Short mmCIF file of C-alpha atoms and ligand atoms in Angstrom, two decimals:
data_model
loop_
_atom_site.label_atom_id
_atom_site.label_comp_id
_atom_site.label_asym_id
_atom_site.label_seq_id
_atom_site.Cartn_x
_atom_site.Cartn_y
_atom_site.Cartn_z
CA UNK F 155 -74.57 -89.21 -41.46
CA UNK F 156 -71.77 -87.43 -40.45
CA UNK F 157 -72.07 -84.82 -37.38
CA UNK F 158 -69.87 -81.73 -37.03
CA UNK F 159 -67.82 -81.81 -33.77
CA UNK F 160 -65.75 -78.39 -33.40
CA UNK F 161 -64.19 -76.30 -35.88
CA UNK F 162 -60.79 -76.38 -36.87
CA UNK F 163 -58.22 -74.83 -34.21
CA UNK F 164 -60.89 -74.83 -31.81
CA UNK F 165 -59.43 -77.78 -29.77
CA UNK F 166 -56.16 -77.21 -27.78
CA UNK F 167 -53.59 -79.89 -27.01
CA UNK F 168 -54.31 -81.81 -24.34
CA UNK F 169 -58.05 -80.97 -24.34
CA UNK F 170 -61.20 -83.59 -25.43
CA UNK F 171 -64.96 -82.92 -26.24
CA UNK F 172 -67.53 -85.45 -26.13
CA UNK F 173 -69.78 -85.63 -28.98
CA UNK F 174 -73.27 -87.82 -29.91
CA UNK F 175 -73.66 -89.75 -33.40
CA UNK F 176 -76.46 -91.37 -34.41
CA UNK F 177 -75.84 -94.36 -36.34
CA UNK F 178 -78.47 -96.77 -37.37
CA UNK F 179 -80.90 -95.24 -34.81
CA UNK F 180 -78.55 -95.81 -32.13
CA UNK F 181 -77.16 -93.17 -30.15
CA UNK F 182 -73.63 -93.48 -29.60
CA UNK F 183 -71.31 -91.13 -27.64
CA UNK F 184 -67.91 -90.52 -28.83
CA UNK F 185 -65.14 -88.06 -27.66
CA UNK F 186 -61.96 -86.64 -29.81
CA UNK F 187 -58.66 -85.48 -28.22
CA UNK F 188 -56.13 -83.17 -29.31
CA UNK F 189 -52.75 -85.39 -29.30
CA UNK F 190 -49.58 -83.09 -30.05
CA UNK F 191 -51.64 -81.05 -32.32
CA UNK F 192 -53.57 -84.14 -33.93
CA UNK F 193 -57.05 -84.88 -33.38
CA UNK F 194 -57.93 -88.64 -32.77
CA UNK F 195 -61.44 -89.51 -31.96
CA UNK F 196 -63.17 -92.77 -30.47
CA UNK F 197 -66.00 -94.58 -28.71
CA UNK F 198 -66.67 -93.67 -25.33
CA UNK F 199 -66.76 -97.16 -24.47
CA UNK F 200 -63.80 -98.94 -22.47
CA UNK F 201 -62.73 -102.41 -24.23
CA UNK F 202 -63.48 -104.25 -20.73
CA UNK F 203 -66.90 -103.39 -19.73
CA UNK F 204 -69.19 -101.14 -22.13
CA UNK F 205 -69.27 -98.40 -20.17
CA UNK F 206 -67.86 -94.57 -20.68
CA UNK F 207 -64.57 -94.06 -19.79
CA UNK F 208 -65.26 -90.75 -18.13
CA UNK F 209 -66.22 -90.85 -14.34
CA UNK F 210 -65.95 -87.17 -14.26
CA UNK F 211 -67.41 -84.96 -17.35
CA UNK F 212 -64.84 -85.23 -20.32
CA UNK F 213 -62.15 -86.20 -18.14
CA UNK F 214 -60.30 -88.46 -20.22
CA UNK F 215 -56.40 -87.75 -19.49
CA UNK F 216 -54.29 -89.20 -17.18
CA UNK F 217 -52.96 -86.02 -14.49
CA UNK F 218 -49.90 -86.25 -16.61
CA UNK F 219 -51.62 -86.60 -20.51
CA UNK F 220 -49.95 -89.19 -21.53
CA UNK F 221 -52.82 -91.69 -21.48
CA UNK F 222 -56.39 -92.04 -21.52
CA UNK F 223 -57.90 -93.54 -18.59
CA UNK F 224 -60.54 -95.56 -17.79
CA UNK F 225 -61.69 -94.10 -14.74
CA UNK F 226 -64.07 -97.66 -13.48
CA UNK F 227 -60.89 -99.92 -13.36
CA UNK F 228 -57.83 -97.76 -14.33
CA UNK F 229 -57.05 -99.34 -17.80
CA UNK F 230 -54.75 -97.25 -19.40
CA UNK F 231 -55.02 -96.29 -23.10
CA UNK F 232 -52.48 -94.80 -26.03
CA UNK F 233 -54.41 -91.46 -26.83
CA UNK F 234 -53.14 -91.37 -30.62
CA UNK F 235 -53.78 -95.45 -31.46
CA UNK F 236 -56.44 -96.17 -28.87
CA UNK F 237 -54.62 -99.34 -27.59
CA UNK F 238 -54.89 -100.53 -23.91
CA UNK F 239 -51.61 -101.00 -22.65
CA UNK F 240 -52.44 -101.93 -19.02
CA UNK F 241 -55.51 -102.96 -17.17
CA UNK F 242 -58.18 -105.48 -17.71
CA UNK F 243 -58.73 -105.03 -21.69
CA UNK F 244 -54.96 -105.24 -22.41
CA UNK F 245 -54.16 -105.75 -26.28
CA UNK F 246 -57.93 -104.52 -27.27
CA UNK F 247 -58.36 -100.85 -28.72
CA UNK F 248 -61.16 -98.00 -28.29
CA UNK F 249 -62.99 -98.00 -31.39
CA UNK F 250 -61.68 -95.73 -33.46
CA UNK F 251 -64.17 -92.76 -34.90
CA UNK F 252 -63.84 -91.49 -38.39
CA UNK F 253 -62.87 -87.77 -38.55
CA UNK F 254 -62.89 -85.86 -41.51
CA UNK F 255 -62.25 -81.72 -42.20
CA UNK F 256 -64.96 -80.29 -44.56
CA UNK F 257 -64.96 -75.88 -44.89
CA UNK F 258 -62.75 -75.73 -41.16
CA UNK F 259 -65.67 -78.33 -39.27
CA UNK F 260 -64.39 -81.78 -38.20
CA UNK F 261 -67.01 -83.89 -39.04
CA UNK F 262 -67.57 -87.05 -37.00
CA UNK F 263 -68.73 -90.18 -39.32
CA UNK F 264 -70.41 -93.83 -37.42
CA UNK F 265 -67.40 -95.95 -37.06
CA UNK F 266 -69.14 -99.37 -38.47
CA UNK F 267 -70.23 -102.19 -36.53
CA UNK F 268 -69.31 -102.37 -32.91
CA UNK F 269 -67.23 -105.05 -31.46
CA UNK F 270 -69.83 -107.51 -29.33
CA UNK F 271 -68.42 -106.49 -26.34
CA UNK F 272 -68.27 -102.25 -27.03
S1 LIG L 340 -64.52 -100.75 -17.26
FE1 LIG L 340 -62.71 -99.79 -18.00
S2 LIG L 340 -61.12 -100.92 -17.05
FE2 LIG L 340 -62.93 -101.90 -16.36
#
């Protein structure tokens, strides 16, 4: 079912939000980011070891914003595809989280079956 995240306009570039969904019984956390003035939203899981990507609360960005960062092993990930483009899960991708705008909400929809190792 899908789960309202923020409203429209709410987010400002550069800025993330975590978020829960519940899919299948399982709760599974999630965060969007404001990229340039387009929201992209994924998994809070890094691609090397399932665990969040956030050592501190919703810190996501790298100091500079171009990337998001894992913060366990430093993989570095391209905030509007997801991709890792250095570090340990090099060539894998976040898993991406279906967003959809519904009366000015961005709703937040399960994004299928996990990869095994997410
Ligand atoms: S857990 Fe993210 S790079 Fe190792």
């Amino acid at each position: 079912m899908a789960v309202p995240i923020l409203r429209v306009g709410e987010l400002a570039p550069g800025h993330t939000k975590k978020f829960l969904l519940d899919c299948d019984g399982r709760e599974i956390e999630c965060f969007v980011l404001n990229v340039g003035g387009a929201l992209h939203a994924f998994v809070n899981r890094c691609r090397h070891v399932p665990m969040g990507l956030d050592w501190v609360e919703n810190q996501f960005f790298t100091e500079d914003g171009q990337f998001i960062q894992c913060a366990t092993h430093g993989a570095y990930y391209v905030p509007d595809t997801g991709e890792c483009i250095a570090g340990p899960p090099c060539g894998k991708s976040l898993v991406r989280v279906p967003i959809r705008i519904e009366d000015g909400v961005i709703l937040g929809d399960c994004p299928g079956a996990l990869p095994d190792d997410a």
